[in-house]
Each structure stands twice: as structure tokens, then as C-alpha cells.
mmCIF file of C-alpha atoms and ligand atoms in Angstrom:
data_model
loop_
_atom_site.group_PDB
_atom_site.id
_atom_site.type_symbol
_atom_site.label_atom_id
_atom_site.label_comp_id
_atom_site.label_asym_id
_atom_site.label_seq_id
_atom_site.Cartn_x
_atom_site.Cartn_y
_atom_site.Cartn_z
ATOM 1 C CA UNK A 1425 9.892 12.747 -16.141
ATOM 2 C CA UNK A 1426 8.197 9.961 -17.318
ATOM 3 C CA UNK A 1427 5.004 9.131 -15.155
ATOM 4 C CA UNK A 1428 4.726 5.486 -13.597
ATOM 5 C CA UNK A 1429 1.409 3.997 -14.662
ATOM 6 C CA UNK A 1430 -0.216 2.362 -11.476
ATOM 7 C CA UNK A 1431 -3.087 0.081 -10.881
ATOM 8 C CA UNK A 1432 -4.635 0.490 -6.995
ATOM 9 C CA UNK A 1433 -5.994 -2.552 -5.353
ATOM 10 C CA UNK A 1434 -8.323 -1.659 -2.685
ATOM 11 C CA UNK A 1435 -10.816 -3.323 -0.818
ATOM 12 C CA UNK A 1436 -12.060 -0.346 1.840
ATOM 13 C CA UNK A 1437 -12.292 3.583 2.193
ATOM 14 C CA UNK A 1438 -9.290 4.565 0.263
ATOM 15 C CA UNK A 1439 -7.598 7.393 2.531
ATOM 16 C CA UNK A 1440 -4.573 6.101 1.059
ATOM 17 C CA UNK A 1441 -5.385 5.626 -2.263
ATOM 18 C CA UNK A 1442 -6.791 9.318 -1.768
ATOM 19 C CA UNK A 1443 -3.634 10.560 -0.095
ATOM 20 C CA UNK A 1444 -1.870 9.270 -3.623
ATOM 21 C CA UNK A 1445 -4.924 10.801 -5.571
ATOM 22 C CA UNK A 1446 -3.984 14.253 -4.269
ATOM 23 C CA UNK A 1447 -0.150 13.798 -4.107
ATOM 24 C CA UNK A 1448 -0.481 13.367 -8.032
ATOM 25 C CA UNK A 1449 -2.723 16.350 -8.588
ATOM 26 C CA UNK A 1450 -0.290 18.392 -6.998
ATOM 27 C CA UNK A 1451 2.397 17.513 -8.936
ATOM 28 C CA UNK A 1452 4.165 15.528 -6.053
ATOM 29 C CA UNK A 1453 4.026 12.333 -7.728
ATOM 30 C CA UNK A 1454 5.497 10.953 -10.777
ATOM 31 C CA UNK A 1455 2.356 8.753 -11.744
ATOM 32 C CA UNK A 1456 -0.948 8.554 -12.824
ATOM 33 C CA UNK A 1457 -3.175 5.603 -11.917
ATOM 34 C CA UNK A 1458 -4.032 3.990 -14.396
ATOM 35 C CA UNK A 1459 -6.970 1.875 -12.637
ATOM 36 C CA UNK A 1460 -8.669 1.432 -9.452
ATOM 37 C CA UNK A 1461 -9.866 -2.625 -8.895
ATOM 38 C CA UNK A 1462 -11.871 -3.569 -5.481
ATOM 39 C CA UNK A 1463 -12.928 -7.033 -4.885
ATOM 40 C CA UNK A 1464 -15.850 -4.959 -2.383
ATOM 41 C CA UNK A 1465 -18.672 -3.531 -4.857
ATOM 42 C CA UNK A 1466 -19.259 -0.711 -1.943
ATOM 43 C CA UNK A 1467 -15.982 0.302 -1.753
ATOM 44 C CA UNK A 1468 -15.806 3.800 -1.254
ATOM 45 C CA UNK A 1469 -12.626 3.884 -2.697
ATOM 46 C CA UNK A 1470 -14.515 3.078 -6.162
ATOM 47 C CA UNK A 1471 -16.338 6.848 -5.234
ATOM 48 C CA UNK A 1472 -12.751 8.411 -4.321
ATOM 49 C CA UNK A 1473 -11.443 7.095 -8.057
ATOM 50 C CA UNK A 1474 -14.422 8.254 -10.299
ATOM 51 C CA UNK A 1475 -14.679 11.659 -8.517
ATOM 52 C CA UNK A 1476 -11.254 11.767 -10.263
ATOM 53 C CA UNK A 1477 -12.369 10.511 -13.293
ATOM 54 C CA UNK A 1478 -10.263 7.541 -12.688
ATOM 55 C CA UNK A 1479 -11.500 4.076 -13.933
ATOM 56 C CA UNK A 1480 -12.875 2.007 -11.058
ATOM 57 C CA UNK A 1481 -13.588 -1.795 -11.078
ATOM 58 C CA UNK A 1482 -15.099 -4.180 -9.667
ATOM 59 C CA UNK A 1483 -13.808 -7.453 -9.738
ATOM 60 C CA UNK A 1484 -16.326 -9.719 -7.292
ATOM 61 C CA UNK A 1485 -14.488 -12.660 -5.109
ATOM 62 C CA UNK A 1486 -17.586 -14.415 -5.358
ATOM 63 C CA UNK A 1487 -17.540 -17.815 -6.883
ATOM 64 C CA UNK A 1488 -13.884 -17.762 -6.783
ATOM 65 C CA UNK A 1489 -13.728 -19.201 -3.165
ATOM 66 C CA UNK A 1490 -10.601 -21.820 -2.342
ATOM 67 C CA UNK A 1491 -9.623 -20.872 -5.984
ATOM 68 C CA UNK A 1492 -7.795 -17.576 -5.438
ATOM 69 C CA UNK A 1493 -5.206 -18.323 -8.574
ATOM 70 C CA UNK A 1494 -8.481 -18.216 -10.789
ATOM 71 C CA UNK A 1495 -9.315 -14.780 -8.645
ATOM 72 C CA UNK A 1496 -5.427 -13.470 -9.385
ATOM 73 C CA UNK A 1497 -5.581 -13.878 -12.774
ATOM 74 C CA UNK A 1498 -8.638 -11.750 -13.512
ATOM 75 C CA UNK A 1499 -6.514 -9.095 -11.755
ATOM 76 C CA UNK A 1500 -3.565 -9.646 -13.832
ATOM 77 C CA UNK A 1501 -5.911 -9.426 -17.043
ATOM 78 C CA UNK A 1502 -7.137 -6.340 -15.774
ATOM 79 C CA UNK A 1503 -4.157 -4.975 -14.862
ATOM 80 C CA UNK A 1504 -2.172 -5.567 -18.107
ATOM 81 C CA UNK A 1505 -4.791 -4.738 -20.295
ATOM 82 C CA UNK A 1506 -4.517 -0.817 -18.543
ATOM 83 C CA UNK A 1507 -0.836 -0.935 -19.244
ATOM 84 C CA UNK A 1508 -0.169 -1.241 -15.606
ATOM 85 C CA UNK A 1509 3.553 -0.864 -14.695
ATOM 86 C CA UNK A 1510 3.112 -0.791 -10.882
ATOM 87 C CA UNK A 1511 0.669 -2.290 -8.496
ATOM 88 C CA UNK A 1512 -0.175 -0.852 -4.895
ATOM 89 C CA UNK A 1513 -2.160 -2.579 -2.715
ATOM 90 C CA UNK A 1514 -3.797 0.087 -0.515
ATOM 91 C CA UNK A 1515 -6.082 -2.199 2.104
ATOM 92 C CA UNK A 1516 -6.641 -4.708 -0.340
ATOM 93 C CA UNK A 1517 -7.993 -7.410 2.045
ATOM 94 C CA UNK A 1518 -7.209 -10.945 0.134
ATOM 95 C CA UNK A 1519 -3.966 -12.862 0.050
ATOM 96 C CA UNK A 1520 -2.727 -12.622 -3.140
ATOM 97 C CA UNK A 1521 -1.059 -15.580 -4.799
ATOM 98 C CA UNK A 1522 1.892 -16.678 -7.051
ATOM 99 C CA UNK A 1523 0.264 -15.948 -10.050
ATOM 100 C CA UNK A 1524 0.160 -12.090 -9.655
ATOM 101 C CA UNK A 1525 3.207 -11.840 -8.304
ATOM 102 C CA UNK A 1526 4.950 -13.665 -10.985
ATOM 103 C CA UNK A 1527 2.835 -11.543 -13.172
ATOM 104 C CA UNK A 1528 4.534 -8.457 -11.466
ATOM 105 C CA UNK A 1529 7.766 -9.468 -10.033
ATOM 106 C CA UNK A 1530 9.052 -6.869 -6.988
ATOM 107 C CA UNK A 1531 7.086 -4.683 -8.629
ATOM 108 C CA UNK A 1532 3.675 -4.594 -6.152
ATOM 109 C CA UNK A 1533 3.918 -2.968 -3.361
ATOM 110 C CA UNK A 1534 2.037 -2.790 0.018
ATOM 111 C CA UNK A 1535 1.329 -0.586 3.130
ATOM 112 C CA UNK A 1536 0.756 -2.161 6.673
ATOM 113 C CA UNK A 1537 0.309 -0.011 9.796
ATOM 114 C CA UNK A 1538 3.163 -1.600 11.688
ATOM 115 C CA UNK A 1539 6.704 -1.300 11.831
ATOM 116 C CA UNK A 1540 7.303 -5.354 9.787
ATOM 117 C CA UNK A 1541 8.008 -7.351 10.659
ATOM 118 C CA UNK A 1542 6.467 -6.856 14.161
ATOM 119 C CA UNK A 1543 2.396 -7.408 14.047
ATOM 120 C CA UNK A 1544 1.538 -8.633 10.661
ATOM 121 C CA UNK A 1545 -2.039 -9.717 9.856
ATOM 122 C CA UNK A 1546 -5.104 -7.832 11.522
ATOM 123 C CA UNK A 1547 -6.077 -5.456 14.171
ATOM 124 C CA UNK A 1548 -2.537 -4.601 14.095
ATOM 125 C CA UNK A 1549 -2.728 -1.490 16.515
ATOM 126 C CA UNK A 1550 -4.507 -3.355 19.360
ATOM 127 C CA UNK A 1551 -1.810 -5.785 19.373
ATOM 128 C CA UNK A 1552 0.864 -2.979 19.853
ATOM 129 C CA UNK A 1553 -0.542 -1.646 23.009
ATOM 130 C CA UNK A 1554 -1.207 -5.005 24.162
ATOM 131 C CA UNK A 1555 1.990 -5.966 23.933
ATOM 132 C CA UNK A 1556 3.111 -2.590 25.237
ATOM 133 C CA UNK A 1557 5.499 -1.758 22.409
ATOM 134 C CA UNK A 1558 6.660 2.337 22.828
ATOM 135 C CA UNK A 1559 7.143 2.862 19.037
ATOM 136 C CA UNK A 1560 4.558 1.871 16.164
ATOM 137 C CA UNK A 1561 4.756 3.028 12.491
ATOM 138 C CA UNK A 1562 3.663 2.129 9.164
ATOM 139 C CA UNK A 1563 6.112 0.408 7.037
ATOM 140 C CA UNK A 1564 5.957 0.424 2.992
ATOM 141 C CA UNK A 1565 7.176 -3.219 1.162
ATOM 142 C CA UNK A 1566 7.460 -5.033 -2.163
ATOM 143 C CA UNK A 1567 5.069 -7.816 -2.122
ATOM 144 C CA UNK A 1568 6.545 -11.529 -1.793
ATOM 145 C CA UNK A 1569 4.364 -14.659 -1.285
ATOM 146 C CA UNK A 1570 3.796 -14.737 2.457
ATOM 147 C CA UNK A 1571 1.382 -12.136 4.497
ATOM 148 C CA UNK A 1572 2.789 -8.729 4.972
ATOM 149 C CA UNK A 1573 6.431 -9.669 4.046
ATOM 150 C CA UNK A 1574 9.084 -8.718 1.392
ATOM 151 C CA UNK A 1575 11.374 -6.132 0.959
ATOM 152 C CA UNK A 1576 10.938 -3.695 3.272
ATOM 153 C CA UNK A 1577 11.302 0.098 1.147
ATOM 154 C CA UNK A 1578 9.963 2.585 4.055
ATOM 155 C CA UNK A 1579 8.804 2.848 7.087
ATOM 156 C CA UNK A 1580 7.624 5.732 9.471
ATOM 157 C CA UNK A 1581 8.297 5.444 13.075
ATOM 158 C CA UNK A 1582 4.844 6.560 15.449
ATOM 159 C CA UNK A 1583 5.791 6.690 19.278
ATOM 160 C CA UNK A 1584 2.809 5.367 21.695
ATOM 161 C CA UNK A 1585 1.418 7.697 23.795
ATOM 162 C CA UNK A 1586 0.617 6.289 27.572
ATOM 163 C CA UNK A 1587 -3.535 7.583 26.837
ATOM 164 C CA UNK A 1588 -3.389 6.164 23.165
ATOM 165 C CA UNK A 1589 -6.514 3.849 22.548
ATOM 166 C CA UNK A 1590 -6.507 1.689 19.126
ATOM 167 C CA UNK A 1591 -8.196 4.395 17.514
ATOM 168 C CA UNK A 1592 -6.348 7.446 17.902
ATOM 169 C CA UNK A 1593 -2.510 5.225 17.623
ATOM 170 C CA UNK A 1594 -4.431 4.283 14.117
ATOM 171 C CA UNK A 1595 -5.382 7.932 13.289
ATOM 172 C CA UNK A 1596 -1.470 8.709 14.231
ATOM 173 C CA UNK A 1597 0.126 5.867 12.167
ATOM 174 C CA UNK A 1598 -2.477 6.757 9.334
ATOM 175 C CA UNK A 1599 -1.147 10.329 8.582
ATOM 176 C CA UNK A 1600 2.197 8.626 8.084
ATOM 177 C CA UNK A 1601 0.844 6.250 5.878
ATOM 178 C CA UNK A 1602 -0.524 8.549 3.761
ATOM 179 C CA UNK A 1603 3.157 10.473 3.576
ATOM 180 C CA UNK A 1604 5.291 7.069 3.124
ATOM 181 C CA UNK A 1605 3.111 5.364 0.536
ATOM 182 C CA UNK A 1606 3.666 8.610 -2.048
ATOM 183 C CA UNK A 1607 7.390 8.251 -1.309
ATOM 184 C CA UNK A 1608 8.254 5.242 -1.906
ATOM 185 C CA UNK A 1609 6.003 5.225 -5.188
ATOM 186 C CA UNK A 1610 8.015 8.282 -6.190
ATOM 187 C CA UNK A 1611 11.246 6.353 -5.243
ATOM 188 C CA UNK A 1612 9.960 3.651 -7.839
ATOM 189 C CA UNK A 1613 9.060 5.992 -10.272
ATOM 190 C CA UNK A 1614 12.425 7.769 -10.102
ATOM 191 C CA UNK A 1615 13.988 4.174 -10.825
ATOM 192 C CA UNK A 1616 15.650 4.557 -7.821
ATOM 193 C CA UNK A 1617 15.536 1.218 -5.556
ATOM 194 C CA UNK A 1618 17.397 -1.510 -5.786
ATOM 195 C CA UNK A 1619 16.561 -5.035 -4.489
ATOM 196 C CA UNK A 1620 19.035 -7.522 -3.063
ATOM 197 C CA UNK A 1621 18.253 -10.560 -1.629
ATOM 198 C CA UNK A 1622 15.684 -8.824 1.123
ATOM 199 C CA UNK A 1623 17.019 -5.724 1.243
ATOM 200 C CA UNK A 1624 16.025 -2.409 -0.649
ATOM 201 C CA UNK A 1625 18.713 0.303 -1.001
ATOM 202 C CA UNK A 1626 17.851 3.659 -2.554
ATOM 203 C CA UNK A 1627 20.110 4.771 -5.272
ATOM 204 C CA UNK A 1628 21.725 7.868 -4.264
ATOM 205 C CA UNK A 1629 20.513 7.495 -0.645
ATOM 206 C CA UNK A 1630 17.964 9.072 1.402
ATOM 207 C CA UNK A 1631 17.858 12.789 2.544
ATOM 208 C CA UNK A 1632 16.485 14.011 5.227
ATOM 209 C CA UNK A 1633 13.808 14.932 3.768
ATOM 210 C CA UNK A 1634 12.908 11.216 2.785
ATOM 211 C CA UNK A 1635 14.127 9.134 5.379
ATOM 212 C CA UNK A 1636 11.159 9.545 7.428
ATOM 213 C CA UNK A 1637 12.192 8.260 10.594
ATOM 214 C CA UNK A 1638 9.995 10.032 13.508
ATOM 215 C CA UNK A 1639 7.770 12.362 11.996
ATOM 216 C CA UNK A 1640 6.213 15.871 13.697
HETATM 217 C C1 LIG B 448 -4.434 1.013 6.137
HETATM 218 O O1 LIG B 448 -4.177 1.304 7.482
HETATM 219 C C2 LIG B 448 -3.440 -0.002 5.616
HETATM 220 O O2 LIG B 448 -2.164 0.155 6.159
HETATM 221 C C3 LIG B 448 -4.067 -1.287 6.063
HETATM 222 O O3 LIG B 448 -5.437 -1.109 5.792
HETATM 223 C C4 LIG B 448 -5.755 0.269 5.968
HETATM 224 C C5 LIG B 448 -6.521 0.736 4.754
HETATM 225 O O4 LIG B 448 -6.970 2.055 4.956
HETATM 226 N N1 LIG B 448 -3.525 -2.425 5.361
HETATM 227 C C6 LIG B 448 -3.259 -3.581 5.946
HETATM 228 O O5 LIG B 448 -3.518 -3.824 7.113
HETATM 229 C C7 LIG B 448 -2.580 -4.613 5.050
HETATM 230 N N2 LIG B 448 -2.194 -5.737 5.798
HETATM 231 P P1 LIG B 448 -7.427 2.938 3.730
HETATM 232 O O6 LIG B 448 -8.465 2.111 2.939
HETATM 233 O O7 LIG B 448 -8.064 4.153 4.351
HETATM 234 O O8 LIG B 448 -6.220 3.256 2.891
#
């Protein structure tokens, strides 16, 4: 099967860039990643990629404040000069713009540790047990123009335990991340979801084994 070429924008420590990292090596994974951009020059993400002799870059946000198009389309230059088919942002922390989404239409995708469209933004998993919700999760999404919207492709459901602090609900909802971000890549790769108006269908459907609802 022909391998989806991705470009990773990160802007952290990478687990989930890792967790797609090792889902290629072993063969789970239809893609190879083509290129690894952070707009943070101490991302250890940047490590993650080279230790898999992966090309990482650096593309600094400074200068480029209030003019985020200008920022965008060094990405997109980057990007299509690796041949990138498929962007994932993987805690890329900038709102992207028009201009790279137009550059790659419903074809970025993004993880967010919260069942969308409840609790976009930041610090996502104190607001959930601040607001007492029972049930968290991770969700994955195509990328549209507002913050933590679009299409929603995935998501994993992570109940809330009565003791759970921020930190061990985000350890919880992390090791689902780290499953549902491969899927729905591999969905992509496999040519295999289909957009309509806001809603993404899988062609063929989901099996058990990929419909990820609760998860042991
Ligand atoms: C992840 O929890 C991801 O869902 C979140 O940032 C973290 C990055 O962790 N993204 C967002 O909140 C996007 N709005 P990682 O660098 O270890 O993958």
C-alpha cells in the first residue's frame, strides 16, 4: 500500500508525534513522515524526529508577530517542498490561518484532549473536572479556520474518576491520544473518509476494533 507522506507540526514534547514514530516502525501505519517543523527551537520533539533520522525544522515565530499569514506560508513552503501530502498538528501551539489551510484543504488534521466540541482552547482537563463532566476523551479532526473545530474523524471516550486530579485525567486521555491519532491517519491513508458538510463517514464503516469508543 502506498505510504501517506506526512509533515508533523509540533510545538512541545512530541509523545504523540512519538506514538506515530513507533506506530510506523512497526508496520502499523501506512506513512512515513516526511518532516518534522516546530515553531519552539527546544522542542524536544525536534530530538524525538532526528533520533529517527527524520528531518526536523525549525521555523522561528519571531518577527512574524500580528502577521501569522507571512508565518503560514513559510510552513506551506516547507511543507510542499518535502512533498507533503498530509499535515498533523501534534501540540502545535499557534492558530493557523487561511493560507495553510487553503494550501491543504481537509487535509490537516488535529488532536485535542477533549471530547469537541466541549472544552476547546487550553488547560482543557482542568476545565472538565471543574465543570464536573463524568466522561472526557480525546477527539481527532480535520482542521477548519476556527480553534479546535472541523470535522470531527475520532474520538476516544475517558470516564472521570471521583480522585482524578488534572494530571493523572491528562495521563488517561493521553494514552488514547496516542491510539486515535495513528487511526485516523491510517483511515486517511487507506483513502477511506469521506467529508460532507461537517461530518466524516468512514468508507466501509468502523469495526470494533476501530471505533474506539471506551477504551480498557
Ligand atoms: C496533547 O495532549 C494534544 O492533544 C494537545 O497538546 C498535547 C501535546 O502533547 N493539543 C491541543 O491542546 C491542541 N489544542 P504532545 O506534545 O506530548 O503530543
Amino acid at each position: 500500500m502506498k505510504k501517506v507522506r506526512i509533515g508533523v507540526l509540533v510545538s512541545g514534547r512530541g509523545s504523540n508525534l512519538q506514538a506515530v514514530i513507533d506506530n510506523i516502525e512497526l508496520g502499523l501505519l501506512a506513512a512515513e513522515i516526511a518532516v518534522v517543523i516546530s515553531d519552539q527551537a527546544d522542542a524536544y520533539s525536534l530530538e524525538r524526529a532526528k533520533n529517527h533520522n527524520i528531518p526536523a525544522v525549525h521555523i522561528s515565530a519571531k518577527g512574524y508577530k500580528g502577521k501569522r499569514d507571512a508565518y503560514d506560508a513559510l510552513l506551506v513552503q516547507e511543507l510542499q517542498k518535502r512533498g507533503v501530502e498530509l499535515v498533523c498538528l501534534a501540540g502545535f501551539m499557534r492558530i493557523i490561518t487561511p493560507v495553510l489551510i487553503a494550501a491543504f484543504p481537509h487535509r490537516i488534521l488535529n488532536i485535542h484532549p477533549s471530547l469537541l466540541p466541549a472544552f476547546p482552547g487550553l488547560h482543557v482537563q482542568k476545565k472538565a473536572l471543574e465543570h464536573g463532566v463524568k466522561f472526557s476523551g480525546c477527539t481527532v479532526h480535520f482542521v477548519d479556520e476556527g480553534m479546535d473545530t472541523g470535522p470531527i474523524i475520532i474520538q476516544a471516550v475517558v470516564p472521570i474518576l471521583d480522585n482524578d486530579t488534572e494530571e493523572s485525567l491528562s495521563t488517561r486521555i493521553l494514552q488514547q491520544e496516542h491510539k486515535i491519532y495513528s487511526r485516523a491517519i491510517q483511515l486517511f491513508a487507506e483513502g477511506r473518509l469521506k467529508v460532507e458538510s461537517n461530518r466524516v463517514s468512514v468508507i466501509g464503516g468502523l469495526t470494533e476494533s476501530n471505533a474506539f469508543l471506551i477504551n480498557p
